Coordinates of C-alpha atoms in Angstrom, one line a residue:
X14 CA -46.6 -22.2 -16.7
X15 CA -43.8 -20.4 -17.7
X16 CA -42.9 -17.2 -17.3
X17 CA -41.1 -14.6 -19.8
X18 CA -38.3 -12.3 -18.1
X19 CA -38.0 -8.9 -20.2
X20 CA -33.9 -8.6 -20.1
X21 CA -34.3 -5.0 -20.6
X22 CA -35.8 -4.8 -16.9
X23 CA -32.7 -6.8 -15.8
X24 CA -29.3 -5.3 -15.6
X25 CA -26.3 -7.1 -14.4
X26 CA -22.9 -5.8 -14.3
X27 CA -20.7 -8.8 -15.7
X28 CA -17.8 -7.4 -13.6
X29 CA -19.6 -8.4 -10.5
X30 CA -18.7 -12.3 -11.6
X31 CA -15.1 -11.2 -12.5
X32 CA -12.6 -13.0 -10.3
X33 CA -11.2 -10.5 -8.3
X34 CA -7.9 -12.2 -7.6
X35 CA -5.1 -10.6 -8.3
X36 CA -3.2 -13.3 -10.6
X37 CA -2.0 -11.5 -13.1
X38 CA 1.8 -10.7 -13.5
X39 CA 2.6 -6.8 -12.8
X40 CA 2.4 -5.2 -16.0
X41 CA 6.2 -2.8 -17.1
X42 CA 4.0 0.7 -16.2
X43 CA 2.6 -0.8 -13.0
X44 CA 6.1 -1.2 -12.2
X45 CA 7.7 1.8 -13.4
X46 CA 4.6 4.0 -11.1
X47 CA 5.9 1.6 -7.8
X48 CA 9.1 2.5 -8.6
X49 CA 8.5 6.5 -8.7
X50 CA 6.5 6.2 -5.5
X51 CA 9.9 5.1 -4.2
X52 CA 8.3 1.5 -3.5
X53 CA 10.8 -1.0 -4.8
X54 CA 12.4 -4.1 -2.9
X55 CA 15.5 -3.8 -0.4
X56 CA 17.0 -6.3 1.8
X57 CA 18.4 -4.6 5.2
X58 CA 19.6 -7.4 6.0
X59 CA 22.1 -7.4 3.2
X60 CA 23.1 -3.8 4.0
X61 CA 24.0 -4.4 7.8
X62 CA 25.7 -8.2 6.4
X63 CA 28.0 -5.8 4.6
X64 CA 28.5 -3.4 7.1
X65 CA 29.4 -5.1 9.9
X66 CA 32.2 -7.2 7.5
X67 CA 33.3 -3.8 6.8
X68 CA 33.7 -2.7 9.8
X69 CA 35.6 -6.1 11.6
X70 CA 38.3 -5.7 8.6
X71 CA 38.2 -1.6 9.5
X72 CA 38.7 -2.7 12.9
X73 CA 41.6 -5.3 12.0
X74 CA 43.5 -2.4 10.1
X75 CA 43.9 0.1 12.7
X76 CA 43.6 -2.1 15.7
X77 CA 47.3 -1.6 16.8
X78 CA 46.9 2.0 16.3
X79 CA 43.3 2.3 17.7
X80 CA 44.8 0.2 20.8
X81 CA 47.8 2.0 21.5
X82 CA 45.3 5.6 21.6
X83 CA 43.7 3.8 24.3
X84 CA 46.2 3.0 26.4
X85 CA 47.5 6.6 26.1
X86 CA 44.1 7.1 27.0
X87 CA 44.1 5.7 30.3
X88 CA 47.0 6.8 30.8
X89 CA 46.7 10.2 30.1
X90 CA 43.2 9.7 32.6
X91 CA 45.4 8.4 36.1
X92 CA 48.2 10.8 35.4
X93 CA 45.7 14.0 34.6
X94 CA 46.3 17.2 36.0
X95 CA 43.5 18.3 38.2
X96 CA 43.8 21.9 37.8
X97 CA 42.0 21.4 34.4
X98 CA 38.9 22.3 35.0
X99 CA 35.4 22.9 32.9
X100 CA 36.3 23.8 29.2
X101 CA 39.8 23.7 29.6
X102 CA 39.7 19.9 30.5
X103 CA 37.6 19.7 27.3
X104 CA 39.7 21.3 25.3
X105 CA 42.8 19.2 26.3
X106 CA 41.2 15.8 26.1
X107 CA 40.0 16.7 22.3
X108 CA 43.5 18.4 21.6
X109 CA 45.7 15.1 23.3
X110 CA 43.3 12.8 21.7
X111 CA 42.1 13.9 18.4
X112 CA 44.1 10.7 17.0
X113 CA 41.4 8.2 18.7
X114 CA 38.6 10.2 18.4
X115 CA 38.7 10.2 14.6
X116 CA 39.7 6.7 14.4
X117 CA 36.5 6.2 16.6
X118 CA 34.4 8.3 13.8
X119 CA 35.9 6.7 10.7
X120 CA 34.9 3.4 12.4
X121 CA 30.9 4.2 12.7
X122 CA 31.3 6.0 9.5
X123 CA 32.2 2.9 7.5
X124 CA 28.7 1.3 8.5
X125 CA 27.3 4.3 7.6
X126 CA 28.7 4.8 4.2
X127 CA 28.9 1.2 3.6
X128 CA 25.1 0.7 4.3
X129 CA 24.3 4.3 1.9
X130 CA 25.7 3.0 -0.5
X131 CA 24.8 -0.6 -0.7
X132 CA 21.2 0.9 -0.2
X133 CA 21.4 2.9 -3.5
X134 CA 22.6 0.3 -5.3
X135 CA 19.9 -1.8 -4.5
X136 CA 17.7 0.8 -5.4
X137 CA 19.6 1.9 -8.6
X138 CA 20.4 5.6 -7.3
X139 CA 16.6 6.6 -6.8
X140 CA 16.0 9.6 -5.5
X141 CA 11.9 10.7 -4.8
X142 CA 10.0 12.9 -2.4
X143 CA 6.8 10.9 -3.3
X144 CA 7.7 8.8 -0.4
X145 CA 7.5 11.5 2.3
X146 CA 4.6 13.4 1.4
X147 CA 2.3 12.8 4.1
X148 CA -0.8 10.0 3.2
X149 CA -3.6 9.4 5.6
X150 CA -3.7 6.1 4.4
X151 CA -0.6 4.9 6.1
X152 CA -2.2 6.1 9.8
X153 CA -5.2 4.2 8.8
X154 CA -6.1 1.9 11.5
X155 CA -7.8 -0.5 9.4
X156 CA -4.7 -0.8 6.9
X157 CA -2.5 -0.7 10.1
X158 CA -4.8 -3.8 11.2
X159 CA -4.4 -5.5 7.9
X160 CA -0.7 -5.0 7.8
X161 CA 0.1 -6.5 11.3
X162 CA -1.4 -9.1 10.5
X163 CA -0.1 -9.7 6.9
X164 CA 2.6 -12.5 5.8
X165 CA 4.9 -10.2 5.3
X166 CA 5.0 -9.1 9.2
X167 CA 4.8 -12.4 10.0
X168 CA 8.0 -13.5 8.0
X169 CA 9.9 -10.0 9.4
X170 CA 8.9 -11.2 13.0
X171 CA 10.3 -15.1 12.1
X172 CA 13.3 -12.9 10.5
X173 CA 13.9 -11.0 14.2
X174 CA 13.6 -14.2 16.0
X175 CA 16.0 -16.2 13.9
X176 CA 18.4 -13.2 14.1
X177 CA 18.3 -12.8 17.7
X178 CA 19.0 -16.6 17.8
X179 CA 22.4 -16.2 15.9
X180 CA 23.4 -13.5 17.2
X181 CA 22.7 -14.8 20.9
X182 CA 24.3 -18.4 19.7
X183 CA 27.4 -16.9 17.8
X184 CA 28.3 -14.9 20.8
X185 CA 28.0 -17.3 23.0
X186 CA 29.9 -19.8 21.3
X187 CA 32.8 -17.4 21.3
X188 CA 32.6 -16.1 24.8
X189 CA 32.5 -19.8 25.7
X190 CA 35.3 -20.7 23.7
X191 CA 37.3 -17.9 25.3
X192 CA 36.1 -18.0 29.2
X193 CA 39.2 -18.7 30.6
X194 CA 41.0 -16.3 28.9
X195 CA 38.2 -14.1 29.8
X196 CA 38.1 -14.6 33.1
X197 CA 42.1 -14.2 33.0
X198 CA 41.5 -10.6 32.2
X199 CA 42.3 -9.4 35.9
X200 CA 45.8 -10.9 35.5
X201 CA 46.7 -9.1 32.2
X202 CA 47.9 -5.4 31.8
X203 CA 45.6 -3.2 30.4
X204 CA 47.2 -3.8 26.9
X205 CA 47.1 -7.4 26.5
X206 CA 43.3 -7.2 28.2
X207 CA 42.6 -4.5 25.5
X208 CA 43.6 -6.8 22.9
X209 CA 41.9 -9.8 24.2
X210 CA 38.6 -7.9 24.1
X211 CA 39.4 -6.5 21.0
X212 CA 40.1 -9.8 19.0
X213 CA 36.7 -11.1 20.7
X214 CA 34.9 -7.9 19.3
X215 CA 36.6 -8.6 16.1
X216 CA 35.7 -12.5 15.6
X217 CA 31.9 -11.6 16.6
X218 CA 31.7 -9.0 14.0
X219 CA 33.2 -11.1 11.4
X220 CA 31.0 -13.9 12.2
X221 CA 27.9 -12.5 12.4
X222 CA 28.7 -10.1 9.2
X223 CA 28.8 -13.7 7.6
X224 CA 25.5 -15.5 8.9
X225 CA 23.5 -12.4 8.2
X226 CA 25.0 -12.8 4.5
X227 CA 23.8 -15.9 4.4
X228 CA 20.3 -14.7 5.6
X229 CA 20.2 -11.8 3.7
X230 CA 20.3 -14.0 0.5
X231 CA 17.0 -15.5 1.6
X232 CA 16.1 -12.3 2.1
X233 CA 16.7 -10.8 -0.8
X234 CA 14.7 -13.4 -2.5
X235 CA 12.1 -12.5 0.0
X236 CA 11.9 -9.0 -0.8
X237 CA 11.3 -9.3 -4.4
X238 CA 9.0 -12.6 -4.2
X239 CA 6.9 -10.1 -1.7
X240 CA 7.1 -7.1 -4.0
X241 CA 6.3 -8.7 -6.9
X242 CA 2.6 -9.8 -5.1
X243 CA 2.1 -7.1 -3.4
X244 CA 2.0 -5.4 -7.1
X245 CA 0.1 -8.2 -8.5
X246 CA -3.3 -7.1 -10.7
X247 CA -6.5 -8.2 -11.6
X248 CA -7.6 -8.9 -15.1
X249 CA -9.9 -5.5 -14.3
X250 CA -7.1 -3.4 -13.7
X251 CA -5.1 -4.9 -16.4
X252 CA -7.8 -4.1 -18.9
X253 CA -8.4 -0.5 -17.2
X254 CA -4.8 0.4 -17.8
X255 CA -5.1 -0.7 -21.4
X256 CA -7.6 1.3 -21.7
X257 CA -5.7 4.6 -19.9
X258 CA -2.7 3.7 -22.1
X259 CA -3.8 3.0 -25.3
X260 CA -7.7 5.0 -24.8
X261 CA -11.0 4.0 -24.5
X262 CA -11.9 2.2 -28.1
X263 CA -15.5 3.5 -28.0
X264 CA -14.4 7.1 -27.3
X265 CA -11.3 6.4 -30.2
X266 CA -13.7 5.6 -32.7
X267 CA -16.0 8.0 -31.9
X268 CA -12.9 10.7 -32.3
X269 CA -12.8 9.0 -35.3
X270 CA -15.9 9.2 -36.5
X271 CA -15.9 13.2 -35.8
X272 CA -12.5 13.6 -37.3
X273 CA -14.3 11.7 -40.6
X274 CA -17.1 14.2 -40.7
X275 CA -14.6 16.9 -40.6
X276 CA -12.7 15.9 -43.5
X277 CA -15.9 15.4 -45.6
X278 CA -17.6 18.5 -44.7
X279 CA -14.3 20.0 -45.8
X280 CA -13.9 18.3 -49.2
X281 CA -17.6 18.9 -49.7
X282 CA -17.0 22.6 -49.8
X283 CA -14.3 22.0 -52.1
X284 CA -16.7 20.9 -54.9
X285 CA -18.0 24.1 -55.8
X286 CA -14.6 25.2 -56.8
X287 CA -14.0 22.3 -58.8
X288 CA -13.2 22.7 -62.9
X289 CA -14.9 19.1 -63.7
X290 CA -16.4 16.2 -62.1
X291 CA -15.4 13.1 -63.1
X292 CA -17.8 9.7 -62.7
X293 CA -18.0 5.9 -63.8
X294 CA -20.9 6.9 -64.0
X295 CA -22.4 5.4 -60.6
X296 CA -20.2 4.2 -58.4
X297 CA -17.2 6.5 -58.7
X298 CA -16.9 10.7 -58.3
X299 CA -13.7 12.4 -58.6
X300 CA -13.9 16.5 -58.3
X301 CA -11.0 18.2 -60.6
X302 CA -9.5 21.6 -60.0
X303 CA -7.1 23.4 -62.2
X304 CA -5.8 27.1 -62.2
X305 CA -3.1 27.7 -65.0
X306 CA -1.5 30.4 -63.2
X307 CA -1.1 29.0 -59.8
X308 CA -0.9 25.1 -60.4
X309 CA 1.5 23.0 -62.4
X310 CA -1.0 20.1 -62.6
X311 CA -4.9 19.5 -62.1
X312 CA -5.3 18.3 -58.8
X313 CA -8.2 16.3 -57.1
X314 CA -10.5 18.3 -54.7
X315 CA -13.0 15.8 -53.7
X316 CA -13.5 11.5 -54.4
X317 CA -15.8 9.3 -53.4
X318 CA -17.8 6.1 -53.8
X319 CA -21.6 5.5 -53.6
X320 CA -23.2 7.8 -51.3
X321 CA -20.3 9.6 -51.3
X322 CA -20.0 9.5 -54.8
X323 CA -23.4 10.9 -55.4
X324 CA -23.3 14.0 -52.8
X325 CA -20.2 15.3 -54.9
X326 CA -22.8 14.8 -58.1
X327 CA -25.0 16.7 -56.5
X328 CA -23.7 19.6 -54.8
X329 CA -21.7 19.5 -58.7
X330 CA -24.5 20.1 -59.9
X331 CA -26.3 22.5 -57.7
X332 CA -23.4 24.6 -58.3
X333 CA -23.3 24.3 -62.1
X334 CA -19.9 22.0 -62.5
X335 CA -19.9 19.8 -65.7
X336 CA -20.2 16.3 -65.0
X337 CA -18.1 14.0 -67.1
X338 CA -18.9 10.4 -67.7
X339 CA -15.1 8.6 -67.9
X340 CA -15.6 5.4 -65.7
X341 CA -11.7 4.1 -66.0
X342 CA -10.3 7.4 -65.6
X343 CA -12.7 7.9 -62.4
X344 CA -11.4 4.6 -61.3
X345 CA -8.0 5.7 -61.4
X346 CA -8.0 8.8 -59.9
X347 CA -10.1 7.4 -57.0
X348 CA -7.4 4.8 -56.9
X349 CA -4.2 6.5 -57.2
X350 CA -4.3 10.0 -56.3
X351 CA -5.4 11.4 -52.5
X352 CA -7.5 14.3 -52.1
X353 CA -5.4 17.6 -52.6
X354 CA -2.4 15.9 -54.7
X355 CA -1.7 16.4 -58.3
X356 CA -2.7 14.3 -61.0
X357 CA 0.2 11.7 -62.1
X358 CA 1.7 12.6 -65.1
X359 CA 0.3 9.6 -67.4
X360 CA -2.9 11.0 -67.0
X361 CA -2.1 14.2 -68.1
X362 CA -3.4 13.9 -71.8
X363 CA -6.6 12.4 -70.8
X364 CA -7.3 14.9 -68.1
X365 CA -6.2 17.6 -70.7
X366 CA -9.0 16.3 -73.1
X367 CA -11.4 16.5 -70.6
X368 CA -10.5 19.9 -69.5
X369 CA -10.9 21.0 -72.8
X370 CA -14.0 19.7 -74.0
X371 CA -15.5 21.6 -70.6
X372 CA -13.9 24.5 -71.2
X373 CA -15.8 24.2 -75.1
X374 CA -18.8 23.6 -73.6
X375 CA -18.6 26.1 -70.9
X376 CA -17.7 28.5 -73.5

């Protein structure tokens, strides 16, 4: 036998059967609100690329100068006076070195800089605090969980390896390459041994500055592939934020609706003070109101159609305002002329007649 299920017993939330994927592209605001948390995609590895190419080609242009201010170095360290003591020696190894010292700064500054700026380029010069206000979230164990054991730390941990790899294999290759001159060392004066090492420093900077350029394009791609699903949305949120940017349509027509009665209780009260009323005689009501001294025109008070239409009759003729039968000329004002605007000036004789024939009748 069958059974009858009452549907108004039964409720079921239709999101509940929603996929909740996240598929959908990120929309421009979903975006923009990433970006002013101060989450947007960077490659470090592009940053320290650049920064150790800087710094070999810094290191090429003042390597004669930075290699003859150590050799005064040492120098200056066997021949030293040893009556210098505490802050005096200080003093004199800043004062008779000040040359390598700042050499020595402008060298680490260039990585510095280099990566700054590379970094705000990347992130197109933004500047927010929103990123260091303090969130529980981030010390969440669960999200900590979730995070160690995302893709993304996956890839950064195949991203360490691989650069421990070059690095390990580029150096390597180079020390190789150079181990008997290396091992020569002992036999060299301290200058040509300086610039042995040097030259070896040099050629490792360059070439791993290059094969972390070369990463850092895959990287890059990375970065933005990752961002760009980490900021993915729902259909549910998509629709949620159409909804917060454009408003809820059930609450917009209801603000619609209000703002509606508004404007009609408004005319309404207008009727009373109305010279005429003009109908078709059914459909159509248009209240007229003219005041010789103040207007240059009649203008309309009230209009309407139907039930509209037959509350202006009525509260016309509660309040004792003539009611004209003129069905074209109620068309036409219904028509052309909004509520509170003069009459055109081809209706001006017609109006005229009518106004006249009430004030007649009103005596």
């Amino acid at each position: 036998m069958d059974k009858k299920i009452d549907d108004s017993f039964v409720k079921i939330d239709l999101q509940l059967f929603a996929d909740p994927e996240k598929t959908e592209q990120p929309t421009p605001r979903r975006l923009e609100k990433a970006r002013e948390e101060g989450n947007i995609p960077v490659s470090n590895e592009f940053n320290m690329a650049m920064s150790l190419l800087a710094m070999s080609m810094l290191l090429m242009f003042i390597f004669n100068p930075l290699l003859s201010d150590i050799g005064q170095l040492f120098h200056d360290y066997f021949a030293l006076n040893i009556e210098f003591e505490g802050p005096e020696l200080l003093a004199y190894e800043i004062k008779s070195h000040i040359n390598l010292y700042i050499k020595l700064i402008l060298f680490f500054g260039v990585s510095v800089i280099v990566s700054s700026i590379l970094g705000m380029i990347q992130t197109k010069f933004l500047f927010t605090s929103k990123s260091l206000k303090f969130d529980l979230s981030r010390i969440n164990p669960i999200n900590g969980f979730k995070r160690l054991f995302s893709m993304r730390s996956v890839v950064e941990l195949l991203k360490a390896i691989l650069k421990l790899f070059v690095v390990g294999f580029l150096t390597y290759n180079i020390i190789k390459g150079n181990w008997d001159t290396f091992l020569s060392l002992s036999d060299q004066e301290v200058g040509a041994s300086f610039k042995i090492i040097f030259d070896m420093i040099i050629n490792i900077l360059f070439q791993l500055g290059l094969a972390l350029l070369i990463l850092s394009l895959f990287d890059f791609w990375y970065q933005r592939y990752a961002y760009i699903q980490d900021l993915k949305m729902s259909k549910y949120e998509i629709k949620q934020e159409m909804k917060e940017i454009e408003g809820n349509p059930e609450i917009k027509q209801r603000q619609r609706e209000i703002m509606r009665r508004m404007l009609m209780t408004r005319m309404m009260q207008k009727v009373p003070e109305a010279d005429v009323v003009v109908t078709n005689p059914t459909h159509y009501a248009v209240a007229l109101q003219y005041d010789v001294e103040t207007m240059d025109a009649p203008i309309v008070v009230a209009k309407g159609v139907d039930e509209i239409a037959f509350k202006i009759r009525d509260i016309a003729f509660k309040n004792g305002i003539p009611i004209i039968q003129r069905p074209s000329l109620a068309r036409k004002l219904y028509e052309e002329v909004d509520i509170n605007e003069e009459i055109p000036e081809e209706l001006y004789t017609v109006v005229a007649e009518v106004l006249a024939y009430v004030y007649k009748i009103s005596g």
